[in-house]
Coordinates of C-alpha atoms in Angstrom, one line a residue:
P1 CA 86.1 55.9 -65.0
Q2 CA 89.5 54.4 -65.4
D3 CA 88.2 51.3 -67.1
G4 CA 86.1 53.3 -69.6
P5 CA 86.7 53.3 -73.3
P6 CA 89.6 55.3 -74.7
A7 CA 88.9 58.8 -76.1
G8 CA 87.4 58.7 -79.6
D9 CA 86.0 55.2 -79.3
A10 CA 82.3 54.5 -79.6
P11 CA 80.2 55.0 -76.4
H12 CA 80.5 52.0 -74.1
P13 CA 77.5 49.8 -73.5
G14 CA 74.8 51.6 -71.4
G15 CA 75.9 55.0 -72.6
R16 CA 73.5 57.4 -74.4
D17 CA 74.0 59.8 -77.3
G18 CA 72.7 63.3 -77.1
A19 CA 73.5 67.0 -77.5
A20 CA 73.9 69.9 -75.0
L21 CA 74.0 73.7 -75.0
A22 CA 75.7 75.9 -72.5
F23 CA 74.9 79.6 -72.1
R24 CA 76.7 82.0 -69.8
I25 CA 74.6 84.2 -67.5
T26 CA 76.0 87.8 -67.3
A27 CA 74.8 90.9 -65.6
G28 CA 76.7 94.2 -65.8
G29 CA 79.6 92.6 -67.6
R30 CA 80.1 90.0 -64.8
A31 CA 79.6 86.3 -65.2
L32 CA 77.1 84.9 -62.8
G33 CA 76.9 81.2 -63.9
T34 CA 76.0 79.0 -66.7
V35 CA 72.8 77.4 -67.9
L36 CA 73.4 73.9 -69.3
V37 CA 70.6 72.2 -71.3
G38 CA 70.9 68.7 -72.7
R39 CA 68.7 66.3 -74.6
E40 CA 69.1 62.6 -75.3
G41 CA 68.8 60.9 -78.7
V42 CA 69.6 63.9 -80.9
A43 CA 72.8 64.9 -82.7
R44 CA 72.2 68.6 -82.2
M45 CA 69.7 70.9 -80.6
P46 CA 67.0 72.5 -82.8
E47 CA 67.6 76.1 -83.7
A48 CA 64.3 77.1 -82.2
V49 CA 65.2 75.6 -78.9
A50 CA 68.7 77.2 -78.9
S51 CA 67.1 80.6 -79.6
L52 CA 64.5 80.2 -76.9
I53 CA 67.2 79.2 -74.3
E54 CA 69.5 82.1 -75.4
D55 CA 66.6 84.6 -75.0
F56 CA 65.7 83.1 -71.6
V57 CA 69.3 83.4 -70.3
R58 CA 69.6 87.0 -71.6
R59 CA 66.4 88.0 -69.8
L60 CA 67.6 86.2 -66.7
G61 CA 70.8 88.2 -66.7
L62 CA 68.8 91.4 -67.1
A63 CA 66.5 90.5 -64.2
V64 CA 69.4 89.7 -61.9
G65 CA 71.1 93.0 -62.9
A66 CA 67.9 95.0 -62.2
A67 CA 67.4 93.2 -58.8
R68 CA 71.0 94.1 -57.8
A69 CA 70.6 97.7 -58.9
Y70 CA 67.3 97.9 -57.0
T71 CA 68.9 96.4 -53.8
R72 CA 71.8 98.9 -54.1
Q73 CA 69.4 101.8 -54.5
A74 CA 67.2 100.6 -51.6
T75 CA 70.2 100.3 -49.4
I76 CA 71.4 103.9 -50.2
S77 CA 67.8 105.1 -49.7
R78 CA 67.6 103.6 -46.2
I79 CA 71.0 105.0 -45.3
L80 CA 69.9 108.5 -46.5
Q81 CA 66.5 108.2 -44.7
R82 CA 68.2 107.4 -41.4
G83 CA 70.6 110.3 -41.8
L84 CA 68.0 112.9 -42.8
L85 CA 65.5 112.2 -40.1
P86 CA 66.1 113.0 -36.4
S87 CA 66.9 110.0 -34.2
K88 CA 64.5 111.4 -31.6
V89 CA 62.3 114.4 -31.2
A90 CA 62.3 116.9 -28.3
E91 CA 59.7 116.7 -25.6
I92 CA 57.6 119.9 -25.2
P93 CA 56.7 120.8 -21.6
G94 CA 52.9 120.6 -21.1
V95 CA 52.4 118.9 -24.4
T96 CA 52.5 115.2 -25.4
S97 CA 53.3 114.5 -29.0
A98 CA 52.8 111.4 -31.2
L99 CA 54.5 110.9 -34.6
V100 CA 53.7 108.4 -37.4
Y101 CA 56.1 108.1 -40.2
E102 CA 55.7 105.3 -42.8
P103 CA 57.8 105.6 -46.0
S104 CA 56.3 104.1 -49.1
D105 CA 57.6 100.7 -49.8
D106 CA 59.2 101.5 -53.2
G107 CA 62.9 101.3 -52.2
V108 CA 63.4 105.0 -52.9
V109 CA 64.0 107.6 -50.3
G110 CA 60.9 109.8 -49.9
G111 CA 60.5 113.5 -49.6
D112 CA 58.6 113.7 -46.3
F113 CA 60.5 114.9 -43.2
Y114 CA 59.7 116.1 -39.7
D115 CA 61.4 117.6 -36.6
I116 CA 60.7 118.9 -33.1
F117 CA 63.5 120.9 -31.4
P118 CA 64.0 123.5 -28.6
C119 CA 64.9 127.1 -29.3
P120 CA 66.1 129.9 -27.1
G121 CA 63.4 131.9 -25.3
D122 CA 61.5 128.9 -23.9
R123 CA 60.3 128.0 -27.4
W124 CA 59.8 124.7 -29.1
C125 CA 59.6 124.4 -32.9
F126 CA 58.0 121.7 -35.0
V127 CA 58.2 120.9 -38.7
L128 CA 56.4 118.7 -41.1
G129 CA 57.6 119.0 -44.7
D130 CA 57.4 117.3 -48.1
V131 CA 60.0 117.9 -50.8
Q132 CA 58.9 117.6 -54.4
G133 CA 59.8 114.2 -55.9
S134 CA 61.8 111.4 -54.3
G135 CA 65.2 109.8 -54.5
P136 CA 68.6 111.4 -54.1
E137 CA 67.4 114.8 -55.4
A138 CA 64.7 115.1 -52.7
A139 CA 67.1 113.7 -50.1
V140 CA 69.6 116.5 -50.8
V141 CA 67.0 119.2 -50.5
T142 CA 65.8 117.7 -47.2
G143 CA 69.4 117.5 -46.0
L144 CA 69.6 121.3 -46.6
A145 CA 66.2 122.4 -45.4
R146 CA 66.3 120.8 -42.0
P147 CA 69.5 122.4 -40.7
W148 CA 68.5 125.7 -42.3
L149 CA 65.2 125.6 -40.4
R150 CA 67.0 124.9 -37.1
L151 CA 69.6 127.6 -37.7
L152 CA 67.0 130.3 -38.6
S153 CA 64.7 129.3 -35.7
R154 CA 67.5 129.5 -33.2
E155 CA 68.6 132.9 -34.5
G156 CA 65.3 134.3 -33.2
F157 CA 63.4 134.9 -36.4
G158 CA 59.6 134.7 -36.2
V159 CA 57.7 131.9 -37.9
G160 CA 56.8 133.9 -41.0
E161 CA 60.4 135.3 -41.3
V162 CA 61.8 131.8 -41.1
L163 CA 59.8 130.8 -44.1
D164 CA 60.7 134.0 -46.0
R165 CA 64.4 133.3 -45.6
L166 CA 64.1 129.6 -46.3
N167 CA 62.2 130.4 -49.5
R168 CA 65.0 132.7 -50.7
L169 CA 67.6 130.0 -49.8
L170 CA 65.7 127.5 -51.9
L171 CA 65.7 129.9 -54.8
D172 CA 69.3 131.0 -54.7
D173 CA 72.5 129.4 -56.1
A174 CA 72.8 127.0 -53.2
M175 CA 70.3 124.8 -55.0
E176 CA 72.9 124.3 -57.8
A177 CA 75.1 122.6 -55.2
A178 CA 72.2 120.5 -54.1
E179 CA 71.6 119.3 -57.7
A180 CA 75.3 118.5 -58.1
A181 CA 75.3 116.5 -54.9
A182 CA 72.2 114.7 -55.9
L183 CA 73.8 113.7 -59.2
M184 CA 76.8 112.2 -57.3
V185 CA 74.6 110.3 -55.0
A186 CA 72.5 109.0 -57.9
A187 CA 75.6 107.9 -59.8
A188 CA 76.6 105.8 -56.8
G189 CA 73.2 104.1 -56.7
G190 CA 72.8 103.8 -60.5
Q191 CA 69.5 105.7 -60.5
Q192 CA 68.7 107.9 -63.5
L193 CA 67.7 111.4 -62.6
H194 CA 65.6 114.0 -64.4
D195 CA 67.1 117.2 -65.8
G196 CA 69.2 118.6 -63.0
T197 CA 68.1 122.2 -63.9
Q198 CA 64.5 121.7 -62.7
S199 CA 63.5 123.6 -59.6
R200 CA 63.3 122.0 -56.2
F201 CA 60.4 123.1 -54.1
L202 CA 58.7 121.9 -50.9
S203 CA 55.5 122.2 -48.9
L204 CA 56.1 122.9 -45.3
L205 CA 54.2 123.3 -42.1
Y206 CA 56.3 125.1 -39.5
G207 CA 55.3 126.3 -36.0
E208 CA 56.5 127.2 -32.6
V209 CA 54.9 126.7 -29.2
V210 CA 55.5 128.6 -25.9
P211 CA 54.1 127.2 -22.6
L212 CA 51.5 129.3 -20.9
P213 CA 51.6 129.9 -17.1
G214 CA 48.1 128.6 -16.6
G215 CA 48.5 125.5 -18.7
G216 CA 48.5 124.8 -22.3
V217 CA 50.7 126.5 -24.9
R218 CA 50.5 129.4 -27.4
C219 CA 51.0 128.2 -31.0
T220 CA 52.3 130.2 -34.0
V221 CA 52.0 128.3 -37.2
A222 CA 52.4 128.9 -41.0
S223 CA 51.6 126.6 -43.9
A224 CA 53.4 126.9 -47.2
G225 CA 51.6 124.9 -49.8
H226 CA 51.0 122.2 -47.1
P227 CA 47.8 120.4 -45.9
L228 CA 46.5 122.8 -43.2
P229 CA 46.8 121.7 -39.5
L230 CA 43.6 120.9 -37.8
L231 CA 42.7 122.0 -34.3
L232 CA 40.5 119.6 -32.3
R233 CA 38.6 120.9 -29.2
P234 CA 37.4 118.7 -26.4
D235 CA 33.8 119.1 -27.6
G236 CA 34.7 117.4 -31.0
S237 CA 34.7 120.6 -33.1
V238 CA 37.5 120.8 -35.7
R239 CA 38.8 123.8 -37.6
P240 CA 41.9 124.6 -39.7
A241 CA 44.5 126.4 -37.7
A242 CA 46.4 128.1 -40.5
E243 CA 45.8 129.8 -43.9
P244 CA 46.9 128.4 -47.2
Q245 CA 50.0 130.0 -48.8
V246 CA 52.3 129.3 -51.7
L247 CA 54.9 126.5 -51.8
L248 CA 58.5 127.3 -50.9
G249 CA 60.9 127.6 -53.7
V250 CA 58.4 128.8 -56.3
V251 CA 57.9 132.6 -56.0
E252 CA 60.7 134.9 -54.9
D253 CA 58.7 138.0 -53.8
V254 CA 56.4 136.6 -51.2
A255 CA 55.9 137.4 -47.5
Y256 CA 54.7 134.5 -45.4
E257 CA 52.2 135.1 -42.6
S258 CA 51.6 133.2 -39.5
Q259 CA 48.5 132.5 -37.3
V260 CA 48.5 132.5 -33.5
F261 CA 46.2 130.6 -31.2
D262 CA 46.2 128.9 -27.8
L263 CA 46.3 125.2 -27.4
A264 CA 44.3 124.8 -24.2
P265 CA 44.4 121.7 -22.0
G266 CA 42.5 119.0 -23.8
D267 CA 43.0 120.5 -27.2
S268 CA 44.9 118.6 -30.0
L269 CA 46.7 119.8 -33.1
L270 CA 46.9 117.4 -36.1
C271 CA 49.6 118.0 -38.8
V272 CA 49.8 115.7 -41.8
T273 CA 51.5 115.4 -45.2
D274 CA 49.6 114.9 -48.5
G275 CA 50.3 111.1 -48.2
V276 CA 47.4 111.2 -45.8
T277 CA 45.0 113.7 -47.4
E278 CA 45.6 112.4 -51.0
R279 CA 45.4 108.7 -50.1
R280 CA 43.3 107.2 -53.0
S281 CA 40.6 104.6 -53.3
G282 CA 39.7 104.6 -56.9
P283 CA 38.6 108.1 -57.9
L284 CA 38.2 109.2 -54.2
M285 CA 40.7 110.7 -51.9
F286 CA 40.8 110.4 -48.1
D287 CA 40.2 114.1 -47.5
D288 CA 37.3 114.4 -49.9
G289 CA 34.3 116.0 -48.1
D290 CA 36.6 116.9 -45.1
G291 CA 37.2 113.2 -44.5
L292 CA 40.2 113.9 -42.3
A293 CA 38.4 116.4 -40.1
Q294 CA 35.5 113.9 -39.7
V295 CA 37.9 111.2 -38.4
L296 CA 39.7 113.6 -36.2
A297 CA 36.4 114.8 -34.6
G298 CA 35.9 111.2 -33.4
C299 CA 39.2 111.5 -31.5
A300 CA 38.0 114.1 -28.9
G301 CA 39.2 113.3 -25.5
L302 CA 41.9 110.8 -26.7
P303 CA 45.6 111.3 -25.9
A304 CA 48.1 112.0 -28.6
E305 CA 49.2 108.4 -29.2
A306 CA 45.6 107.1 -29.5
T307 CA 44.7 109.9 -31.9
A308 CA 47.7 109.3 -34.1
E309 CA 46.9 105.6 -34.2
R310 CA 43.3 106.1 -35.1
I311 CA 44.2 108.5 -38.0
R312 CA 46.9 106.0 -39.2
R313 CA 44.4 103.1 -39.1
A314 CA 41.8 105.1 -41.0
V315 CA 44.3 106.0 -43.7
H316 CA 45.2 102.4 -44.2
E317 CA 41.6 101.1 -44.2
F318 CA 40.5 103.7 -46.8
A319 CA 41.8 101.5 -49.6
E320 CA 42.7 97.8 -50.1
Q321 CA 46.2 98.5 -51.6
P322 CA 49.0 99.8 -49.4
P323 CA 49.7 103.6 -49.6
D324 CA 51.8 104.5 -52.6
D325 CA 53.2 107.7 -50.9
D326 CA 54.9 108.4 -47.6
V327 CA 52.5 108.7 -44.7
A328 CA 53.5 111.2 -42.0
L329 CA 51.5 112.8 -39.3
L330 CA 52.2 114.6 -36.0
V331 CA 49.7 115.1 -33.1
L332 CA 50.3 117.7 -30.3
H333 CA 48.0 117.3 -27.3
A334 CA 47.9 119.9 -24.5
G335 CA 47.7 118.2 -21.1

């Protein structure tokens, strides 16, 4: 106040003596603010108090920096996820499809991907895949695998041949470019990567359907290290619709084989990723004792949407904690 005592004079009546400390909060070399702590009736702050406040402010800056890095990485992941997954899937004549895709809530782009698209020759192709790992590295491989699959499918290669060629592409020098691109993306998001020389492999369920004149469709499928698709008949019987084969991007000299079957009216085909089959509750997994097949058997007579929702609900109810992996499943139901 203007009528206060001149500088250097003793405190005016009613004033209080004390001491104060000010510590600047910094994160990533940038000042965020200041913590000011004062105490009446002392000439100086005790050293123990000063050390405690200083440590608190340092930890606060680290926490804010980590939160900002996490937010930046989560934003990049969401953008990558939107760009890598199709905005909509194709409709297959004579078949209704239902898709569930729930990425894990860890702020990092996952490795699961899906697609349904038309091909020449009155064919429709469907894909459900899972790239090893997560984050920018997995995103780059997904960004390569999906267009490669579409290109190979539309060139007229059979189901097994598509996997043969995709396997070779994953093993050749193109993956070096994928790793380099992943490093660039990670640098933008501040995420530390593993050794860029490690292999990138994926599990994949790939198939094509062709409508039949009398109703239903003919399916040709192949599974490369992926949970096997399950075929549900109207009487409630369930059986695997493919044979297990090695992951893509692991072995060079391998010839993938496909299985052919008819999806008659009333039949359903369930395809899932390991986020469903390996969902954990303590030491148990969801698919222990053919748990997935048992749930699917109870879906006989249901349309695709109702089947997908019942499977999704069963996966979530299997354990109290939310899933720690991406959950993806596709149901094809012949009308």
